[in-house]
């Protein structure tokens, strides 16, 4: 008996996704990662909902650039990791691992998942995960401010979530991510099938986000450090690499950076 929730995906900038989360009971809404204000405001008006909060996953401009415009004519709670007060415009609520947030009658749990940036968080509403640039569909974010150890720890936290959790990430990168995944694990049949499916969706201009955690576990090379085929690809590209989880993850990340 969950309170019903509506999720509206908003394409922003070149390949970003912002989201409008609506508590259907109260018609209160939160905006996840507004890259820019104008298209978000248009969507809020169309949906006839009352915005009450901004949920920022991390400080990058393509996730916070709309904060100022959204706050110009209304007061909203602004959430981000507590360490990013100086980097997230208008932040009113610094949060951390395990905190709970309410939007109308919807409840969300906060995960602290550093690696892409030092202050990255994810928000889990029931079975819906808003994870910014940490876990991408079929990929993961670049390590701009964190270490492979940190990022692996963050991905392991998300890996512990149930198979039916839906992954709402910050960008439409799935097709390119899968092209890379195929290069390191070409004999993964589930991966090949997903790649075909995603190519078809993109050819028709459709979104490939969200995906399920089950799909990610089966096909995302950054969650598959146990795969013998990925380990062999790492060994072939970097003969000196160790094959423990951190080393495999770090090597795959490096290979993707150069892909
Ligand atoms: Zn980012
Ligand atoms: Fe981003």
mmCIF file of C-alpha atoms and ligand atoms in Angstrom:
data_model
loop_
_atom_site.group_PDB
_atom_site.id
_atom_site.type_symbol
_atom_site.label_atom_id
_atom_site.label_comp_id
_atom_site.label_asym_id
_atom_site.label_seq_id
_atom_site.Cartn_x
_atom_site.Cartn_y
_atom_site.Cartn_z
ATOM 1 C CA UNK A 1 0.000 0.000 0.000
ATOM 2 C CA UNK A 2 2.333 2.639 -1.302
ATOM 3 C CA UNK A 3 1.168 6.192 -1.784
ATOM 4 C CA UNK A 4 0.920 6.603 -5.515
ATOM 5 C CA UNK A 5 3.664 8.457 -7.225
ATOM 6 C CA UNK A 6 4.019 9.794 -10.736
ATOM 7 C CA UNK A 7 7.418 10.214 -12.377
ATOM 8 C CA UNK A 8 7.769 12.609 -15.286
ATOM 9 C CA UNK A 9 11.051 12.451 -17.187
ATOM 10 C CA UNK A 10 12.215 15.805 -18.571
ATOM 11 C CA UNK A 11 14.885 15.820 -21.299
ATOM 12 C CA UNK A 12 17.229 18.757 -20.619
ATOM 13 C CA UNK A 13 20.259 20.270 -22.374
ATOM 14 C CA UNK A 14 21.825 17.833 -24.839
ATOM 15 C CA UNK A 15 21.437 14.482 -23.106
ATOM 16 C CA UNK A 16 20.468 15.167 -19.470
ATOM 17 C CA UNK A 17 17.362 13.917 -17.713
ATOM 18 C CA UNK A 18 15.664 15.829 -14.939
ATOM 19 C CA UNK A 19 12.624 14.334 -13.216
ATOM 20 C CA UNK A 20 9.429 15.622 -11.711
ATOM 21 C CA UNK A 21 8.232 13.410 -8.860
ATOM 22 C CA UNK A 22 4.621 13.911 -7.942
ATOM 23 C CA UNK A 23 2.802 12.730 -4.835
ATOM 24 C CA UNK A 24 -0.590 12.025 -6.410
ATOM 25 C CA UNK A 25 -2.417 12.396 -3.116
ATOM 26 C CA UNK A 26 -1.217 15.929 -2.363
ATOM 27 C CA UNK A 27 -0.084 16.983 -5.873
ATOM 28 C CA UNK A 28 3.155 18.167 -4.303
ATOM 29 C CA UNK A 29 6.213 17.665 -6.472
ATOM 30 C CA UNK A 30 9.984 17.496 -6.278
ATOM 31 C CA UNK A 31 12.373 18.254 -9.095
ATOM 32 C CA UNK A 32 15.401 15.971 -9.421
ATOM 33 C CA UNK A 33 18.501 17.543 -11.011
ATOM 34 C CA UNK A 34 17.132 20.550 -12.892
ATOM 35 C CA UNK A 35 19.846 21.295 -15.460
ATOM 36 C CA UNK A 36 17.896 24.359 -16.560
ATOM 37 C CA UNK A 37 14.762 26.072 -15.265
ATOM 38 C CA UNK A 38 12.566 26.927 -18.253
ATOM 39 C CA UNK A 39 11.618 23.444 -19.521
ATOM 40 C CA UNK A 40 11.089 22.311 -15.924
ATOM 41 C CA UNK A 41 8.753 25.223 -15.175
ATOM 42 C CA UNK A 42 6.801 24.476 -18.355
ATOM 43 C CA UNK A 43 6.372 20.840 -17.275
ATOM 44 C CA UNK A 44 5.301 21.859 -13.751
ATOM 45 C CA UNK A 45 2.662 24.112 -15.265
ATOM 46 C CA UNK A 46 1.414 21.416 -17.659
ATOM 47 C CA UNK A 47 1.137 18.898 -14.839
ATOM 48 C CA UNK A 48 -0.564 21.470 -12.585
ATOM 49 C CA UNK A 49 1.410 20.383 -9.526
ATOM 50 C CA UNK A 50 2.883 22.318 -6.599
ATOM 51 C CA UNK A 51 6.685 22.191 -6.493
ATOM 52 C CA UNK A 52 8.015 21.937 -2.952
ATOM 53 C CA UNK A 53 11.626 20.786 -3.328
ATOM 54 C CA UNK A 54 14.673 20.356 -5.523
ATOM 55 C CA UNK A 55 16.663 17.146 -5.085
ATOM 56 C CA UNK A 56 20.205 17.574 -6.381
ATOM 57 C CA UNK A 57 22.324 14.423 -6.720
ATOM 58 C CA UNK A 58 25.592 16.369 -7.049
ATOM 59 C CA UNK A 59 26.984 19.819 -7.695
ATOM 60 C CA UNK A 60 27.747 19.691 -11.440
ATOM 61 C CA UNK A 61 26.113 22.488 -13.413
ATOM 62 C CA UNK A 62 24.241 20.106 -15.684
ATOM 63 C CA UNK A 63 22.391 18.919 -12.544
ATOM 64 C CA UNK A 64 21.999 22.207 -10.636
ATOM 65 C CA UNK A 65 21.970 24.885 -13.358
ATOM 66 C CA UNK A 66 18.215 25.366 -12.997
ATOM 67 C CA UNK A 67 18.202 25.895 -9.224
ATOM 68 C CA UNK A 68 18.576 29.657 -9.436
ATOM 69 C CA UNK A 69 15.795 30.123 -11.978
ATOM 70 C CA UNK A 70 13.434 27.823 -10.077
ATOM 71 C CA UNK A 71 14.101 29.668 -6.814
ATOM 72 C CA UNK A 72 13.766 33.125 -8.363
ATOM 73 C CA UNK A 73 10.010 33.352 -7.880
ATOM 74 C CA UNK A 74 9.244 30.650 -5.301
ATOM 75 C CA UNK A 75 10.611 29.093 -2.139
ATOM 76 C CA UNK A 76 11.641 25.453 -2.370
ATOM 77 C CA UNK A 77 13.543 23.135 -0.092
ATOM 78 C CA UNK A 78 16.856 22.297 -1.769
ATOM 79 C CA UNK A 79 18.529 18.996 -0.911
ATOM 80 C CA UNK A 80 22.080 17.883 -1.595
ATOM 81 C CA UNK A 81 24.902 16.206 0.285
ATOM 82 C CA UNK A 82 25.813 18.130 3.422
ATOM 83 C CA UNK A 83 29.426 18.574 2.221
ATOM 84 C CA UNK A 84 28.249 20.476 -0.878
ATOM 85 C CA UNK A 85 26.561 23.474 0.782
ATOM 86 C CA UNK A 86 28.970 25.812 -1.041
ATOM 87 C CA UNK A 87 28.594 24.098 -4.416
ATOM 88 C CA UNK A 88 24.832 23.517 -4.720
ATOM 89 C CA UNK A 89 22.968 26.774 -5.323
ATOM 90 C CA UNK A 90 20.361 27.551 -2.660
ATOM 91 C CA UNK A 91 20.841 24.398 -0.606
ATOM 92 C CA UNK A 92 18.653 24.434 2.495
ATOM 93 C CA UNK A 93 18.883 20.777 3.578
ATOM 94 C CA UNK A 94 22.248 19.025 3.660
ATOM 95 C CA UNK A 95 21.627 15.272 3.779
ATOM 96 C CA UNK A 96 23.695 12.140 4.319
ATOM 97 C CA UNK A 97 23.482 8.336 4.173
ATOM 98 C CA UNK A 98 20.283 6.989 5.728
ATOM 99 C CA UNK A 99 18.427 10.302 5.925
ATOM 100 C CA UNK A 100 14.765 10.352 4.984
ATOM 101 C CA UNK A 101 13.016 12.990 2.918
ATOM 102 C CA UNK A 102 9.288 13.535 2.501
ATOM 103 C CA UNK A 103 7.621 14.974 -0.577
ATOM 104 C CA UNK A 104 3.951 15.236 0.246
ATOM 105 C CA UNK A 105 3.284 11.720 1.515
ATOM 106 C CA UNK A 106 6.108 10.118 -0.467
ATOM 107 C CA UNK A 107 9.142 9.000 1.467
ATOM 108 C CA UNK A 108 12.674 8.744 0.165
ATOM 109 C CA UNK A 109 15.833 7.265 1.571
ATOM 110 C CA UNK A 110 19.200 8.906 0.915
ATOM 111 C CA UNK A 111 22.318 6.993 -0.141
ATOM 112 C CA UNK A 112 25.741 8.626 0.042
ATOM 113 C CA UNK A 113 27.570 7.417 -3.072
ATOM 114 C CA UNK A 114 30.820 9.374 -3.660
ATOM 115 C CA UNK A 115 33.196 8.698 -6.564
ATOM 116 C CA UNK A 116 31.977 10.826 -9.489
ATOM 117 C CA UNK A 117 32.113 13.744 -7.043
ATOM 118 C CA UNK A 118 32.905 13.727 -3.320
ATOM 119 C CA UNK A 119 29.376 14.783 -2.360
ATOM 120 C CA UNK A 120 27.223 12.586 -4.582
ATOM 121 C CA UNK A 121 23.922 11.196 -3.239
ATOM 122 C CA UNK A 122 21.050 9.071 -4.576
ATOM 123 C CA UNK A 123 17.385 9.229 -3.604
ATOM 124 C CA UNK A 124 15.303 6.038 -3.397
ATOM 125 C CA UNK A 125 11.521 6.441 -3.534
ATOM 126 C CA UNK A 126 9.986 2.989 -3.083
ATOM 127 C CA UNK A 127 11.390 1.077 -6.094
ATOM 128 C CA UNK A 128 12.659 4.139 -7.937
ATOM 129 C CA UNK A 129 16.300 5.120 -7.667
ATOM 130 C CA UNK A 130 17.482 8.565 -8.710
ATOM 131 C CA UNK A 131 21.235 8.157 -8.908
ATOM 132 C CA UNK A 132 22.549 11.079 -10.972
ATOM 133 C CA UNK A 133 25.943 10.356 -12.528
ATOM 134 C CA UNK A 134 27.067 7.486 -10.277
ATOM 135 C CA UNK A 135 25.288 4.505 -11.847
ATOM 136 C CA UNK A 136 24.282 5.011 -15.475
ATOM 137 C CA UNK A 137 22.167 2.569 -17.423
ATOM 138 C CA UNK A 138 24.871 0.170 -18.671
ATOM 139 C CA UNK A 139 27.646 2.407 -17.338
ATOM 140 C CA UNK A 140 28.924 4.571 -14.508
ATOM 141 C CA UNK A 141 30.147 8.124 -14.065
ATOM 142 C CA UNK A 142 33.732 9.233 -14.529
ATOM 143 C CA UNK A 143 35.873 9.512 -11.413
ATOM 144 C CA UNK A 144 36.252 13.308 -11.334
ATOM 145 C CA UNK A 145 36.750 13.664 -7.581
ATOM 146 C CA UNK A 146 36.901 10.172 -6.152
ATOM 147 C CA UNK A 147 38.986 7.011 -6.199
ATOM 148 C CA UNK A 148 38.118 3.632 -7.725
ATOM 149 C CA UNK A 149 37.769 2.268 -4.150
ATOM 150 C CA UNK A 150 35.185 4.929 -3.314
ATOM 151 C CA UNK A 151 33.221 4.433 -6.518
ATOM 152 C CA UNK A 152 33.243 0.664 -6.132
ATOM 153 C CA UNK A 153 31.932 1.044 -2.564
ATOM 154 C CA UNK A 154 29.143 3.285 -3.855
ATOM 155 C CA UNK A 155 28.209 0.898 -6.671
ATOM 156 C CA UNK A 156 28.160 -2.016 -4.209
ATOM 157 C CA UNK A 157 25.616 -0.115 -2.110
ATOM 158 C CA UNK A 158 23.367 0.198 -5.168
ATOM 159 C CA UNK A 159 24.017 -3.395 -6.196
ATOM 160 C CA UNK A 160 22.425 -4.460 -2.909
ATOM 161 C CA UNK A 161 19.079 -3.053 -4.061
ATOM 162 C CA UNK A 162 16.336 -5.393 -5.299
ATOM 163 C CA UNK A 163 16.210 -6.548 -8.928
ATOM 164 C CA UNK A 164 12.986 -4.688 -9.640
ATOM 165 C CA UNK A 165 14.348 -1.291 -8.574
ATOM 166 C CA UNK A 166 14.233 1.100 -11.519
ATOM 167 C CA UNK A 167 17.357 3.112 -12.283
ATOM 168 C CA UNK A 168 16.644 6.733 -13.203
ATOM 169 C CA UNK A 169 20.044 8.192 -14.051
ATOM 170 C CA UNK A 170 21.145 11.653 -15.116
ATOM 171 C CA UNK A 171 21.939 11.098 -18.799
ATOM 172 C CA UNK A 172 20.870 9.273 -21.959
ATOM 173 C CA UNK A 173 24.163 7.427 -22.431
ATOM 174 C CA UNK A 174 22.903 3.838 -22.701
ATOM 175 C CA UNK A 175 23.713 3.146 -26.365
ATOM 176 C CA UNK A 176 27.311 4.305 -26.138
ATOM 177 C CA UNK A 177 27.709 2.540 -22.795
ATOM 178 C CA UNK A 178 26.490 -0.715 -24.337
ATOM 179 C CA UNK A 179 28.835 -0.345 -27.306
ATOM 180 C CA UNK A 180 31.699 -0.238 -24.800
ATOM 181 C CA UNK A 181 30.230 -3.103 -22.761
ATOM 182 C CA UNK A 182 30.139 -5.253 -25.930
ATOM 183 C CA UNK A 183 33.858 -4.580 -26.419
ATOM 184 C CA UNK A 184 34.750 -6.099 -23.036
ATOM 185 C CA UNK A 185 32.108 -8.850 -22.775
ATOM 186 C CA UNK A 186 31.084 -9.793 -26.334
ATOM 187 C CA UNK A 187 29.804 -13.261 -25.409
ATOM 188 C CA UNK A 188 27.248 -12.039 -22.865
ATOM 189 C CA UNK A 189 23.983 -12.919 -24.649
ATOM 190 C CA UNK A 190 21.833 -10.734 -22.363
ATOM 191 C CA UNK A 191 24.128 -7.816 -23.154
ATOM 192 C CA UNK A 192 23.902 -8.381 -26.917
ATOM 193 C CA UNK A 193 20.110 -8.531 -26.687
ATOM 194 C CA UNK A 194 19.961 -5.345 -24.647
ATOM 195 C CA UNK A 195 22.221 -3.573 -27.145
ATOM 196 C CA UNK A 196 19.876 -4.465 -30.030
ATOM 197 C CA UNK A 197 16.854 -3.306 -28.034
ATOM 198 C CA UNK A 198 18.497 0.000 -27.082
ATOM 199 C CA UNK A 199 19.702 0.680 -30.645
ATOM 200 C CA UNK A 200 16.115 0.263 -31.835
ATOM 201 C CA UNK A 201 14.755 2.615 -29.171
ATOM 202 C CA UNK A 202 17.368 5.266 -29.980
ATOM 203 C CA UNK A 203 16.769 4.951 -33.725
ATOM 204 C CA UNK A 204 13.197 5.999 -32.934
ATOM 205 C CA UNK A 205 14.384 8.785 -30.631
ATOM 206 C CA UNK A 206 12.993 7.103 -27.519
ATOM 207 C CA UNK A 207 14.368 7.171 -23.986
ATOM 208 C CA UNK A 208 16.210 4.106 -22.690
ATOM 209 C CA UNK A 209 15.925 5.258 -19.064
ATOM 210 C CA UNK A 210 14.878 3.835 -16.637
ATOM 211 C CA UNK A 211 16.276 0.310 -16.703
ATOM 212 C CA UNK A 212 15.889 -2.250 -13.929
ATOM 213 C CA UNK A 213 18.571 -3.193 -11.453
ATOM 214 C CA UNK A 214 18.242 -6.769 -12.788
ATOM 215 C CA UNK A 215 19.279 -5.593 -16.270
ATOM 216 C CA UNK A 216 22.181 -3.666 -14.769
ATOM 217 C CA UNK A 217 23.414 -6.667 -12.795
ATOM 218 C CA UNK A 218 23.353 -8.780 -15.975
ATOM 219 C CA UNK A 219 24.883 -6.323 -18.452
ATOM 220 C CA UNK A 220 26.602 -3.317 -16.825
ATOM 221 C CA UNK A 221 30.392 -3.922 -17.063
ATOM 222 C CA UNK A 222 31.012 -1.700 -14.021
ATOM 223 C CA UNK A 223 28.993 -4.084 -11.840
ATOM 224 C CA UNK A 224 30.518 -7.236 -13.323
ATOM 225 C CA UNK A 225 34.047 -7.439 -11.907
ATOM 226 C CA UNK A 226 33.352 -11.173 -11.257
ATOM 227 C CA UNK A 227 32.854 -11.899 -14.976
ATOM 228 C CA UNK A 228 35.652 -14.122 -16.305
ATOM 229 C CA UNK A 229 35.231 -12.603 -19.749
ATOM 230 C CA UNK A 230 35.636 -9.047 -18.414
ATOM 231 C CA UNK A 231 38.635 -10.147 -16.365
ATOM 232 C CA UNK A 232 40.186 -11.624 -19.530
ATOM 233 C CA UNK A 233 39.544 -8.358 -21.400
ATOM 234 C CA UNK A 234 41.269 -6.448 -18.597
ATOM 235 C CA UNK A 235 44.215 -8.860 -18.707
ATOM 236 C CA UNK A 236 44.502 -8.445 -22.488
ATOM 237 C CA UNK A 237 44.439 -4.630 -22.315
ATOM 238 C CA UNK A 238 46.533 -4.274 -19.148
ATOM 239 C CA UNK A 239 48.672 -7.383 -18.588
ATOM 240 C CA UNK A 240 50.002 -6.051 -15.268
ATOM 241 C CA UNK A 241 46.575 -5.464 -13.751
ATOM 242 C CA UNK A 242 45.530 -7.475 -10.702
ATOM 243 C CA UNK A 243 42.088 -9.094 -10.874
ATOM 244 C CA UNK A 244 40.576 -8.232 -7.497
ATOM 245 C CA UNK A 245 37.310 -6.230 -7.632
ATOM 246 C CA UNK A 246 38.898 -2.771 -7.231
ATOM 247 C CA UNK A 247 41.579 -3.496 -9.834
ATOM 248 C CA UNK A 248 39.081 -4.868 -12.365
ATOM 249 C CA UNK A 249 36.716 -1.957 -11.769
ATOM 250 C CA UNK A 250 39.555 0.602 -12.087
ATOM 251 C CA UNK A 251 40.822 -1.031 -15.280
ATOM 252 C CA UNK A 252 37.373 -1.135 -16.889
ATOM 253 C CA UNK A 253 36.858 2.518 -15.956
ATOM 254 C CA UNK A 254 40.212 3.411 -17.593
ATOM 255 C CA UNK A 255 39.329 1.452 -20.715
ATOM 256 C CA UNK A 256 36.003 3.263 -20.951
ATOM 257 C CA UNK A 257 37.709 6.657 -20.503
ATOM 258 C CA UNK A 258 39.834 5.834 -23.541
ATOM 259 C CA UNK A 259 37.031 4.211 -25.601
HETATM 260 ZN ZN1 LIG B 1 28.116 14.960 -13.137
HETATM 261 FE FE1 LIG B 2 25.960 14.996 -15.503
#
